[in-house]
N, CA, C, O and CB atoms as a CASP TS submission, in Angstrom:
PFRMAT TS
TARGET T0000
AUTHOR 0000-0000-0000
METHOD Language model
MODEL 1
PARENT N/A
ATOM      1  N   GLU     1       0.757  -1.152   0.014  1.00  0.00           N
ATOM      2  CA  GLU     1      -0.017   0.028   0.032  1.00  0.00           C
ATOM      3  C   GLU     1       0.749   1.208  -0.042  1.00  0.00           C
ATOM      4  O   GLU     1       0.299   2.177  -0.653  1.00  0.00           O
ATOM      5  CB  GLU     1      -0.808   0.085   1.140  1.00  0.00           C
ATOM      6  N   LYS     2       2.053   1.251   0.605  1.00  0.00           N
ATOM      7  CA  LYS     2       2.833   2.499   0.707  1.00  0.00           C
ATOM      8  C   LYS     2       3.381   2.821  -0.604  1.00  0.00           C
ATOM      9  O   LYS     2       3.596   3.989  -0.928  1.00  0.00           O
ATOM     10  CB  LYS     2       3.951   2.405   1.725  1.00  0.00           C
ATOM     11  N   VAL     3       3.632   1.765  -1.421  1.00  0.00           N
ATOM     12  CA  VAL     3       4.287   2.016  -2.739  1.00  0.00           C
ATOM     13  C   VAL     3       3.139   2.492  -3.609  1.00  0.00           C
ATOM     14  O   VAL     3       3.375   3.453  -4.341  1.00  0.00           O
ATOM     15  CB  VAL     3       5.041   0.688  -3.368  1.00  0.00           C
ATOM     16  N   ARG     4       2.081   2.020  -3.627  1.00  0.00           N
ATOM     17  CA  ARG     4       0.908   2.433  -4.120  1.00  0.00           C
ATOM     18  C   ARG     4       0.419   3.833  -3.958  1.00  0.00           C
ATOM     19  O   ARG     4      -0.171   4.485  -4.819  1.00  0.00           O
ATOM     20  CB  ARG     4       0.065   1.661  -3.649  1.00  0.00           C
ATOM     21  N   ASN     5       0.719   4.199  -2.811  1.00  0.00           N
ATOM     22  CA  ASN     5       0.425   5.701  -2.360  1.00  0.00           C
ATOM     23  C   ASN     5       1.423   6.587  -2.824  1.00  0.00           C
ATOM     24  O   ASN     5       1.154   7.715  -3.238  1.00  0.00           O
ATOM     25  CB  ASN     5       0.357   5.892  -0.826  1.00  0.00           C
ATOM     26  N   PHE     6       2.720   6.059  -2.766  1.00  0.00           N
ATOM     27  CA  PHE     6       3.960   6.811  -3.146  1.00  0.00           C
ATOM     28  C   PHE     6       3.598   7.061  -4.716  1.00  0.00           C
ATOM     29  O   PHE     6       3.652   8.230  -5.097  1.00  0.00           O
ATOM     30  CB  PHE     6       5.492   5.887  -2.853  1.00  0.00           C
ATOM     31  N   ARG     7       3.260   6.129  -5.585  1.00  0.00           N
ATOM     32  CA  ARG     7       2.868   6.295  -6.890  1.00  0.00           C
ATOM     33  C   ARG     7       1.817   7.271  -7.234  1.00  0.00           C
ATOM     34  O   ARG     7       1.872   8.032  -8.200  1.00  0.00           O
ATOM     35  CB  ARG     7       2.505   5.141  -7.324  1.00  0.00           C
ATOM     36  N   ARG     8       0.951   7.203  -6.461  1.00  0.00           N
ATOM     37  CA  ARG     8      -0.340   8.499  -6.480  1.00  0.00           C
ATOM     38  C   ARG     8       0.177   9.575  -6.379  1.00  0.00           C
ATOM     39  O   ARG     8       0.121  10.350  -7.333  1.00  0.00           O
ATOM     40  CB  ARG     8      -1.442   8.583  -5.347  1.00  0.00           C
ATOM     41  N   LYS     9       0.850   9.942  -5.157  1.00  0.00           N
ATOM     42  CA  LYS     9       1.533  11.135  -4.707  1.00  0.00           C
ATOM     43  C   LYS     9       2.565  11.601  -5.710  1.00  0.00           C
ATOM     44  O   LYS     9       2.579  12.784  -6.050  1.00  0.00           O
ATOM     45  CB  LYS     9       2.184  10.891  -3.376  1.00  0.00           C
ATOM     46  N   GLN    10       3.371  10.789  -6.168  1.00  0.00           N
ATOM     47  CA  GLN    10       4.609  11.261  -7.200  1.00  0.00           C
ATOM     48  C   GLN    10       4.102  11.617  -8.446  1.00  0.00           C
ATOM     49  O   GLN    10       4.594  12.582  -9.031  1.00  0.00           O
ATOM     50  CB  GLN    10       5.716  10.133  -7.509  1.00  0.00           C
ATOM     51  N   SER    11       2.954  10.816  -9.066  1.00  0.00           N
ATOM     52  CA  SER    11       2.522  11.229 -10.194  1.00  0.00           C
ATOM     53  C   SER    11       1.676  12.631 -10.132  1.00  0.00           C
ATOM     54  O   SER    11       1.667  13.452 -11.050  1.00  0.00           O
ATOM     55  CB  SER    11       1.797  10.133 -10.720  1.00  0.00           C
ATOM     56  N   LYS    12       1.132  12.736  -9.186  1.00  0.00           N
ATOM     57  CA  LYS    12       0.243  13.986  -8.960  1.00  0.00           C
ATOM     58  C   LYS    12       1.183  14.981  -9.075  1.00  0.00           C
ATOM     59  O   LYS    12       1.006  15.826  -9.953  1.00  0.00           O
ATOM     60  CB  LYS    12      -0.556  14.094  -7.569  1.00  0.00           C
ATOM     61  N   TYR    13       2.221  15.054  -8.308  1.00  0.00           N
ATOM     62  CA  TYR    13       3.551  16.049  -8.120  1.00  0.00           C
ATOM     63  C   TYR    13       3.979  16.249  -9.626  1.00  0.00           C
ATOM     64  O   TYR    13       4.052  17.393 -10.075  1.00  0.00           O
ATOM     65  CB  TYR    13       4.970  15.293  -7.105  1.00  0.00           C
ATOM     66  N   LEU    14       4.241  15.236 -10.351  1.00  0.00           N
ATOM     67  CA  LEU    14       4.762  15.205 -11.767  1.00  0.00           C
ATOM     68  C   LEU    14       3.626  15.731 -12.820  1.00  0.00           C
ATOM     69  O   LEU    14       3.873  16.171 -13.943  1.00  0.00           O
ATOM     70  CB  LEU    14       5.219  13.646 -12.142  1.00  0.00           C
ATOM     71  N   ASN    15       2.447  15.609 -12.282  1.00  0.00           N
ATOM     72  CA  ASN    15       1.142  15.858 -13.198  1.00  0.00           C
ATOM     73  C   ASN    15       0.969  14.778 -14.288  1.00  0.00           C
ATOM     74  O   ASN    15       0.561  15.097 -15.405  1.00  0.00           O
ATOM     75  CB  ASN    15       1.229  17.318 -13.975  1.00  0.00           C
ATOM     76  N   ILE    16       1.258  13.576 -13.990  1.00  0.00           N
ATOM     77  CA  ILE    16       1.005  12.618 -15.069  1.00  0.00           C
ATOM     78  C   ILE    16       0.090  11.641 -14.273  1.00  0.00           C
ATOM     79  O   ILE    16      -0.050  11.631 -13.050  1.00  0.00           O
ATOM     80  CB  ILE    16       2.414  11.910 -15.746  1.00  0.00           C
ATOM     81  N   PRO    17      -0.533  10.787 -15.216  1.00  0.00           N
ATOM     82  CA  PRO    17      -1.281   9.653 -14.674  1.00  0.00           C
ATOM     83  C   PRO    17      -0.456   8.602 -13.678  1.00  0.00           C
ATOM     84  O   PRO    17       0.762   8.587 -13.854  1.00  0.00           O
ATOM     85  CB  PRO    17      -1.824   8.882 -15.909  1.00  0.00           C
ATOM     86  N   SER    18      -0.821   8.005 -12.979  1.00  0.00           N
ATOM     87  CA  SER    18      -0.268   7.008 -11.990  1.00  0.00           C
ATOM     88  C   SER    18       0.395   5.773 -12.703  1.00  0.00           C
ATOM     89  O   SER    18       1.436   5.192 -12.393  1.00  0.00           O
ATOM     90  CB  SER    18      -1.439   6.496 -11.030  1.00  0.00           C
ATOM     91  N   PHE    19      -0.449   5.529 -13.709  1.00  0.00           N
ATOM     92  CA  PHE    19       0.029   4.333 -14.679  1.00  0.00           C
ATOM     93  C   PHE    19       1.476   4.787 -15.653  1.00  0.00           C
ATOM     94  O   PHE    19       2.210   4.001 -16.252  1.00  0.00           O
ATOM     95  CB  PHE    19      -1.418   3.955 -15.839  1.00  0.00           C
ATOM     96  N   SER    20       1.585   6.091 -15.594  1.00  0.00           N
ATOM     97  CA  SER    20       2.669   6.440 -16.614  1.00  0.00           C
ATOM     98  C   SER    20       3.908   6.386 -15.807  1.00  0.00           C
ATOM     99  O   SER    20       5.010   6.344 -16.353  1.00  0.00           O
ATOM    100  CB  SER    20       2.482   7.914 -17.344  1.00  0.00           C
ATOM    101  N   LEU    21       3.754   6.387 -14.470  1.00  0.00           N
ATOM    102  CA  LEU    21       4.866   6.416 -13.646  1.00  0.00           C
ATOM    103  C   LEU    21       5.417   5.004 -13.414  1.00  0.00           C
ATOM    104  O   LEU    21       6.629   4.800 -13.357  1.00  0.00           O
ATOM    105  CB  LEU    21       4.519   7.081 -12.378  1.00  0.00           C
ATOM    106  N   PHE    22       4.641   4.178 -13.302  1.00  0.00           N
ATOM    107  CA  PHE    22       4.729   2.533 -13.582  1.00  0.00           C
ATOM    108  C   PHE    22       3.559   1.896 -13.268  1.00  0.00           C
ATOM    109  O   PHE    22       2.746   2.341 -12.458  1.00  0.00           O
ATOM    110  CB  PHE    22       5.818   1.767 -12.756  1.00  0.00           C
ATOM    111  N   SER    23       3.427   0.768 -13.940  1.00  0.00           N
ATOM    112  CA  SER    23       2.102   0.190 -14.018  1.00  0.00           C
ATOM    113  C   SER    23       2.009  -0.771 -12.669  1.00  0.00           C
ATOM    114  O   SER    23       2.900  -1.158 -11.913  1.00  0.00           O
ATOM    115  CB  SER    23       1.898  -0.664 -15.503  1.00  0.00           C
ATOM    116  N   ASP    24       0.613  -0.999 -12.667  1.00  0.00           N
ATOM    117  CA  ASP    24       0.573  -2.026 -11.514  1.00  0.00           C
ATOM    118  C   ASP    24       1.408  -3.414 -11.383  1.00  0.00           C
ATOM    119  O   ASP    24       1.831  -3.933 -10.350  1.00  0.00           O
ATOM    120  CB  ASP    24      -0.755  -2.422 -11.462  1.00  0.00           C
ATOM    121  N   ALA    25       1.519  -3.849 -12.673  1.00  0.00           N
ATOM    122  CA  ALA    25       2.411  -5.110 -12.754  1.00  0.00           C
ATOM    123  C   ALA    25       3.810  -4.657 -12.379  1.00  0.00           C
ATOM    124  O   ALA    25       4.519  -5.613 -12.064  1.00  0.00           O
ATOM    125  CB  ALA    25       2.415  -5.812 -14.266  1.00  0.00           C
ATOM    126  N   VAL    26       4.424  -3.455 -12.320  1.00  0.00           N
ATOM    127  CA  VAL    26       5.570  -3.031 -11.908  1.00  0.00           C
ATOM    128  C   VAL    26       5.437  -2.791 -10.321  1.00  0.00           C
ATOM    129  O   VAL    26       6.283  -3.152  -9.502  1.00  0.00           O
ATOM    130  CB  VAL    26       5.958  -1.827 -12.725  1.00  0.00           C
ATOM    131  N   LEU    27       4.339  -2.181 -10.048  1.00  0.00           N
ATOM    132  CA  LEU    27       4.212  -2.190  -8.588  1.00  0.00           C
ATOM    133  C   LEU    27       4.322  -3.244  -7.863  1.00  0.00           C
ATOM    134  O   LEU    27       4.870  -3.268  -6.761  1.00  0.00           O
ATOM    135  CB  LEU    27       3.189  -1.773  -8.229  1.00  0.00           C
ATOM    136  N   LYS    28       3.630  -4.519  -8.624  1.00  0.00           N
ATOM    137  CA  LYS    28       3.798  -5.919  -7.834  1.00  0.00           C
ATOM    138  C   LYS    28       4.972  -6.249  -7.812  1.00  0.00           C
ATOM    139  O   LYS    28       5.455  -6.702  -6.774  1.00  0.00           O
ATOM    140  CB  LYS    28       3.125  -7.075  -8.322  1.00  0.00           C
ATOM    141  N   ARG    29       5.730  -6.098  -8.977  1.00  0.00           N
ATOM    142  CA  ARG    29       7.469  -6.726  -9.088  1.00  0.00           C
ATOM    143  C   ARG    29       8.137  -6.147  -7.997  1.00  0.00           C
ATOM    144  O   ARG    29       8.831  -6.795  -7.213  1.00  0.00           O
ATOM    145  CB  ARG    29       8.458  -6.245 -10.572  1.00  0.00           C
ATOM    146  N   LEU    30       7.877  -4.577  -7.914  1.00  0.00           N
ATOM    147  CA  LEU    30       8.483  -4.066  -6.743  1.00  0.00           C
ATOM    148  C   LEU    30       8.405  -4.487  -5.417  1.00  0.00           C
ATOM    149  O   LEU    30       9.360  -4.692  -4.668  1.00  0.00           O
ATOM    150  CB  LEU    30       8.186  -3.027  -6.668  1.00  0.00           C
ATOM    151  N   VAL    31       7.240  -4.603  -5.170  1.00  0.00           N
ATOM    152  CA  VAL    31       6.800  -5.224  -3.585  1.00  0.00           C
ATOM    153  C   VAL    31       7.478  -6.695  -3.536  1.00  0.00           C
ATOM    154  O   VAL    31       8.294  -6.934  -2.646  1.00  0.00           O
ATOM    155  CB  VAL    31       4.843  -5.421  -3.333  1.00  0.00           C
ATOM    156  N   GLN    32       7.152  -7.636  -4.453  1.00  0.00           N
ATOM    157  CA  GLN    32       7.956  -8.925  -4.517  1.00  0.00           C
ATOM    158  C   GLN    32       9.379  -8.866  -4.254  1.00  0.00           C
ATOM    159  O   GLN    32       9.884  -9.660  -3.460  1.00  0.00           O
ATOM    160  CB  GLN    32       7.839  -9.512  -5.791  1.00  0.00           C
ATOM    161  N   LYS    33      10.096  -7.952  -4.884  1.00  0.00           N
ATOM    162  CA  LYS    33      11.555  -8.068  -5.199  1.00  0.00           C
ATOM    163  C   LYS    33      12.193  -7.160  -3.967  1.00  0.00           C
ATOM    164  O   LYS    33      13.296  -7.383  -3.468  1.00  0.00           O
ATOM    165  CB  LYS    33      11.955  -7.460  -6.858  1.00  0.00           C
ATOM    166  N   CYS    34      11.357  -6.171  -3.598  1.00  0.00           N
ATOM    167  CA  CYS    34      11.819  -5.388  -2.647  1.00  0.00           C
ATOM    168  C   CYS    34      13.277  -4.889  -2.705  1.00  0.00           C
ATOM    169  O   CYS    34      14.084  -5.139  -1.809  1.00  0.00           O
ATOM    170  CB  CYS    34      11.596  -6.036  -1.545  1.00  0.00           C
ATOM    171  N   PRO    35      13.574  -4.161  -3.821  1.00  0.00           N
ATOM    172  CA  PRO    35      15.128  -3.783  -4.015  1.00  0.00           C
ATOM    173  C   PRO    35      15.457  -2.690  -3.014  1.00  0.00           C
ATOM    174  O   PRO    35      14.619  -1.835  -2.725  1.00  0.00           O
ATOM    175  CB  PRO    35      15.490  -3.216  -5.584  1.00  0.00           C
ATOM    176  N   THR    36      16.655  -2.712  -2.491  1.00  0.00           N
ATOM    177  CA  THR    36      17.115  -1.536  -1.939  1.00  0.00           C
ATOM    178  C   THR    36      18.424  -0.964  -2.393  1.00  0.00           C
ATOM    179  O   THR    36      18.968  -0.168  -1.628  1.00  0.00           O
ATOM    180  CB  THR    36      17.165  -1.722  -0.637  1.00  0.00           C
ATOM    181  N   THR    37      18.826  -1.165  -3.178  1.00  0.00           N
ATOM    182  CA  THR    37      19.760  -0.558  -3.825  1.00  0.00           C
ATOM    183  C   THR    37      19.334  -0.199  -5.522  1.00  0.00           C
ATOM    184  O   THR    37      18.480  -0.820  -6.155  1.00  0.00           O
ATOM    185  CB  THR    37      20.986  -1.491  -3.622  1.00  0.00           C
ATOM    186  N   GLU    38      20.139   0.925  -6.038  1.00  0.00           N
ATOM    187  CA  GLU    38      20.008   1.295  -7.388  1.00  0.00           C
ATOM    188  C   GLU    38      19.864   0.055  -8.446  1.00  0.00           C
ATOM    189  O   GLU    38      18.967  -0.210  -9.247  1.00  0.00           O
ATOM    190  CB  GLU    38      21.215   2.143  -7.709  1.00  0.00           C
ATOM    191  N   ASP    39      21.134  -0.621  -8.128  1.00  0.00           N
ATOM    192  CA  ASP    39      21.320  -1.708  -8.935  1.00  0.00           C
ATOM    193  C   ASP    39      20.153  -2.940  -9.148  1.00  0.00           C
ATOM    194  O   ASP    39      19.830  -3.520 -10.185  1.00  0.00           O
ATOM    195  CB  ASP    39      22.502  -2.232  -8.405  1.00  0.00           C
ATOM    196  N   GLN    40      19.645  -3.110  -7.741  1.00  0.00           N
ATOM    197  CA  GLN    40      18.521  -4.147  -7.585  1.00  0.00           C
ATOM    198  C   GLN    40      17.303  -3.368  -8.119  1.00  0.00           C
ATOM    199  O   GLN    40      16.365  -4.087  -8.465  1.00  0.00           O
ATOM    200  CB  GLN    40      18.288  -4.698  -5.961  1.00  0.00           C
ATOM    201  N   LEU    41      17.144  -2.121  -8.245  1.00  0.00           N
ATOM    202  CA  LEU    41      15.763  -1.347  -8.516  1.00  0.00           C
ATOM    203  C   LEU    41      16.028  -1.443 -10.264  1.00  0.00           C
ATOM    204  O   LEU    41      15.086  -1.804 -10.969  1.00  0.00           O
ATOM    205  CB  LEU    41      15.639   0.593  -7.682  1.00  0.00           C
ATOM    206  N   MET    42      17.166  -1.146 -10.795  1.00  0.00           N
ATOM    207  CA  MET    42      17.260  -0.993 -12.202  1.00  0.00           C
ATOM    208  C   MET    42      16.829  -2.446 -12.706  1.00  0.00           C
ATOM    209  O   MET    42      16.234  -2.543 -13.779  1.00  0.00           O
ATOM    210  CB  MET    42      18.784  -0.502 -12.687  1.00  0.00           C
ATOM    211  N   LYS    43      17.116  -3.551 -11.956  1.00  0.00           N
ATOM    212  CA  LYS    43      16.890  -4.933 -12.540  1.00  0.00           C
ATOM    213  C   LYS    43      15.445  -5.346 -12.458  1.00  0.00           C
ATOM    214  O   LYS    43      15.126  -6.408 -12.991  1.00  0.00           O
ATOM    215  CB  LYS    43      17.749  -5.998 -11.807  1.00  0.00           C
ATOM    216  N   VAL    44      14.526  -4.606 -11.836  1.00  0.00           N
ATOM    217  CA  VAL    44      13.171  -4.830 -11.862  1.00  0.00           C
ATOM    218  C   VAL    44      12.409  -4.573 -13.132  1.00  0.00           C
ATOM    219  O   VAL    44      12.336  -3.410 -13.529  1.00  0.00           O
ATOM    220  CB  VAL    44      12.644  -4.103 -10.887  1.00  0.00           C
ATOM    221  N   TYR    45      11.793  -5.608 -13.858  1.00  0.00           N
ATOM    222  CA  TYR    45      11.264  -5.379 -15.109  1.00  0.00           C
ATOM    223  C   TYR    45      10.378  -4.090 -15.342  1.00  0.00           C
ATOM    224  O   TYR    45       9.392  -3.932 -14.621  1.00  0.00           O
ATOM    225  CB  TYR    45      10.534  -6.520 -15.414  1.00  0.00           C
ATOM    226  N   GLY    46      10.648  -3.283 -16.191  1.00  0.00           N
ATOM    227  CA  GLY    46       9.760  -2.231 -16.224  1.00  0.00           C
ATOM    228  C   GLY    46      10.066  -0.853 -15.616  1.00  0.00           C
ATOM    229  O   GLY    46       9.432   0.182 -15.824  1.00  0.00           O
ATOM    230  N   PHE    47      11.251  -1.028 -14.752  1.00  0.00           N
ATOM    231  CA  PHE    47      11.667   0.130 -14.032  1.00  0.00           C
ATOM    232  C   PHE    47      13.262   0.266 -14.559  1.00  0.00           C
ATOM    233  O   PHE    47      14.235  -0.385 -14.178  1.00  0.00           O
ATOM    234  CB  PHE    47      11.454  -0.084 -12.295  1.00  0.00           C
ATOM    235  N   GLY    48      13.197   1.327 -15.557  1.00  0.00           N
ATOM    236  CA  GLY    48      14.307   1.884 -16.091  1.00  0.00           C
ATOM    237  C   GLY    48      15.018   3.111 -15.518  1.00  0.00           C
ATOM    238  O   GLY    48      14.867   3.608 -14.403  1.00  0.00           O
ATOM    239  N   LYS    49      15.886   3.526 -16.588  1.00  0.00           N
ATOM    240  CA  LYS    49      16.528   4.846 -16.268  1.00  0.00           C
ATOM    241  C   LYS    49      15.887   6.127 -15.972  1.00  0.00           C
ATOM    242  O   LYS    49      16.284   6.978 -15.176  1.00  0.00           O
ATOM    243  CB  LYS    49      17.250   5.132 -17.220  1.00  0.00           C
ATOM    244  N   LYS    50      14.741   6.161 -16.787  1.00  0.00           N
ATOM    245  CA  LYS    50      14.031   7.394 -16.691  1.00  0.00           C
ATOM    246  C   LYS    50      13.082   7.409 -15.603  1.00  0.00           C
ATOM    247  O   LYS    50      12.695   8.486 -15.149  1.00  0.00           O
ATOM    248  CB  LYS    50      13.360   7.689 -17.901  1.00  0.00           C
ATOM    249  N   LYS    51      12.624   6.172 -15.091  1.00  0.00           N
ATOM    250  CA  LYS    51      11.902   6.063 -13.752  1.00  0.00           C
ATOM    251  C   LYS    51      12.913   6.392 -12.570  1.00  0.00           C
ATOM    252  O   LYS    51      12.578   7.095 -11.617  1.00  0.00           O
ATOM    253  CB  LYS    51      11.277   4.537 -13.557  1.00  0.00           C
ATOM    254  N   TRP    52      13.954   5.928 -12.683  1.00  0.00           N
ATOM    255  CA  TRP    52      15.239   6.214 -11.900  1.00  0.00           C
ATOM    256  C   TRP    52      15.185   7.742 -11.596  1.00  0.00           C
ATOM    257  O   TRP    52      15.001   8.248 -10.488  1.00  0.00           O
ATOM    258  CB  TRP    52      16.644   5.803 -12.772  1.00  0.00           C
ATOM    259  N   LEU    53      15.371   8.357 -12.734  1.00  0.00           N
ATOM    260  CA  LEU    53      15.520  10.005 -12.670  1.00  0.00           C
ATOM    261  C   LEU    53      14.359  10.437 -12.046  1.00  0.00           C
ATOM    262  O   LEU    53      14.563  11.363 -11.261  1.00  0.00           O
ATOM    263  CB  LEU    53      15.650  10.805 -14.124  1.00  0.00           C
ATOM    264  N   LEU    54      12.998  10.002 -12.156  1.00  0.00           N
ATOM    265  CA  LEU    54      11.903  10.637 -11.835  1.00  0.00           C
ATOM    266  C   LEU    54      11.515  10.410 -10.302  1.00  0.00           C
ATOM    267  O   LEU    54      10.869  11.246  -9.670  1.00  0.00           O
ATOM    268  CB  LEU    54      10.881  10.215 -12.769  1.00  0.00           C
ATOM    269  N   CYS    55      12.024   9.049  -9.691  1.00  0.00           N
ATOM    270  CA  CYS    55      11.619   8.872  -8.570  1.00  0.00           C
ATOM    271  C   CYS    55      12.475   7.822  -7.831  1.00  0.00           C
ATOM    272  O   CYS    55      12.140   7.486  -6.695  1.00  0.00           O
ATOM    273  CB  CYS    55      10.318   8.605  -8.670  1.00  0.00           C
ATOM    274  N   GLY    56      13.467   7.336  -8.370  1.00  0.00           N
ATOM    275  CA  GLY    56      14.124   6.310  -7.691  1.00  0.00           C
ATOM    276  C   GLY    56      14.844   6.440  -6.571  1.00  0.00           C
ATOM    277  O   GLY    56      14.967   5.366  -5.981  1.00  0.00           O
ATOM    278  N   GLU    57      15.429   7.460  -5.993  1.00  0.00           N
ATOM    279  CA  GLU    57      15.913   7.753  -4.705  1.00  0.00           C
ATOM    280  C   GLU    57      14.814   7.719  -3.638  1.00  0.00           C
ATOM    281  O   GLU    57      15.013   7.219  -2.531  1.00  0.00           O
ATOM    282  CB  GLU    57      16.573   9.064  -4.728  1.00  0.00           C
ATOM    283  N   SER    58      13.545   8.315  -4.037  1.00  0.00           N
ATOM    284  CA  SER    58      12.659   8.288  -3.029  1.00  0.00           C
ATOM    285  C   SER    58      12.091   6.983  -2.873  1.00  0.00           C
ATOM    286  O   SER    58      11.835   6.576  -1.740  1.00  0.00           O
ATOM    287  CB  SER    58      11.699   9.232  -3.206  1.00  0.00           C
ATOM    288  N   LEU    59      11.857   6.252  -3.930  1.00  0.00           N
ATOM    289  CA  LEU    59      11.319   4.702  -4.022  1.00  0.00           C
ATOM    290  C   LEU    59      12.084   3.984  -3.161  1.00  0.00           C
ATOM    291  O   LEU    59      11.615   3.291  -2.258  1.00  0.00           O
ATOM    292  CB  LEU    59      11.416   3.980  -5.455  1.00  0.00           C
ATOM    293  N   LEU    60      13.649   4.162  -3.481  1.00  0.00           N
ATOM    294  CA  LEU    60      14.340   3.188  -2.276  1.00  0.00           C
ATOM    295  C   LEU    60      14.169   3.414  -1.075  1.00  0.00           C
ATOM    296  O   LEU    60      14.127   2.431  -0.334  1.00  0.00           O
ATOM    297  CB  LEU    60      15.664   3.117  -2.235  1.00  0.00           C
ATOM    298  N   ARG    61      14.039   4.555  -0.580  1.00  0.00           N
ATOM    299  CA  ARG    61      13.947   4.748   0.836  1.00  0.00           C
ATOM    300  C   ARG    61      12.565   4.098   1.493  1.00  0.00           C
ATOM    301  O   ARG    61      12.494   3.582   2.608  1.00  0.00           O
ATOM    302  CB  ARG    61      14.032   6.314   1.095  1.00  0.00           C
ATOM    303  N   ILE    62      11.487   4.248   0.533  1.00  0.00           N
ATOM    304  CA  ILE    62      10.117   3.311   0.971  1.00  0.00           C
ATOM    305  C   ILE    62      10.684   1.828   0.868  1.00  0.00           C
ATOM    306  O   ILE    62      10.558   1.245   1.945  1.00  0.00           O
ATOM    307  CB  ILE    62       8.598   3.518  -0.218  1.00  0.00           C
ATOM    308  N   MET    63      11.168   1.192   0.049  1.00  0.00           N
ATOM    309  CA  MET    63      11.584  -0.058  -0.092  1.00  0.00           C
ATOM    310  C   MET    63      12.576  -0.381   1.088  1.00  0.00           C
ATOM    311  O   MET    63      12.437  -1.412   1.746  1.00  0.00           O
ATOM    312  CB  MET    63      12.170  -0.227  -1.454  1.00  0.00           C
ATOM    313  N   ARG    64      13.486   0.442   1.316  1.00  0.00           N
ATOM    314  CA  ARG    64      14.384   0.252   2.605  1.00  0.00           C
ATOM    315  C   ARG    64      13.635   0.229   3.864  1.00  0.00           C
ATOM    316  O   ARG    64      14.123  -0.324   4.850  1.00  0.00           O
ATOM    317  CB  ARG    64      15.421   1.378   2.752  1.00  0.00           C
ATOM    318  N   SER    65      12.447   0.808   3.903  1.00  0.00           N
ATOM    319  CA  SER    65      11.864   0.830   5.094  1.00  0.00           C
ATOM    320  C   SER    65      10.976  -0.448   5.431  1.00  0.00           C
ATOM    321  O   SER    65      10.534  -0.738   6.543  1.00  0.00           O
ATOM    322  CB  SER    65      11.123   2.036   5.144  1.00  0.00           C
ATOM    323  N   PHE    66      10.834  -1.033   4.440  1.00  0.00           N
ATOM    324  CA  PHE    66      10.326  -2.429   4.520  1.00  0.00           C
ATOM    325  C   PHE    66      11.150  -3.558   5.144  1.00  0.00           C
ATOM    326  O   PHE    66      10.746  -4.455   5.883  1.00  0.00           O
ATOM    327  CB  PHE    66      10.045  -2.835   3.224  1.00  0.00           C
ATOM    328  N   LYS    67      12.345  -3.338   4.710  1.00  0.00           N
ATOM    329  CA  LYS    67      13.469  -4.322   5.133  1.00  0.00           C
ATOM    330  C   LYS    67      13.806  -3.939   6.491  1.00  0.00           C
ATOM    331  O   LYS    67      14.336  -4.774   7.224  1.00  0.00           O
ATOM    332  CB  LYS    67      14.798  -4.282   4.196  1.00  0.00           C
ATOM    333  N   SER    68      13.548  -2.720   6.922  1.00  0.00           N
ATOM    334  CA  SER    68      14.235  -2.573   8.261  1.00  0.00           C
ATOM    335  C   SER    68      12.914  -3.017   9.334  1.00  0.00           C
ATOM    336  O   SER    68      13.109  -3.037  10.549  1.00  0.00           O
ATOM    337  CB  SER    68      14.903  -0.789   8.506  1.00  0.00           C
ATOM    338  N   LYS    69      11.829  -3.297   8.858  1.00  0.00           N
ATOM    339  CA  LYS    69      10.754  -3.836   9.767  1.00  0.00           C
ATOM    340  C   LYS    69      10.925  -5.218  10.401  1.00  0.00           C
ATOM    341  O   LYS    69      10.053  -5.668  11.144  1.00  0.00           O
ATOM    342  CB  LYS    69       9.517  -3.883   9.020  1.00  0.00           C
TER
END
């Protein structure tokens, strides 16, 4: 749910539709793989350099919070 909320807020901030930031399928892969480094995040199918530049650092902070619990 945190990742979905992040996507919604980030897409609103960027003034783009949520699915343009990343699809539900990518969202599910992110939650399943729970990447905590840029390298791991870039290996998630559907998450590339453009997405990294838009929200990569912020997304990693959220993903790392899952690991620390």
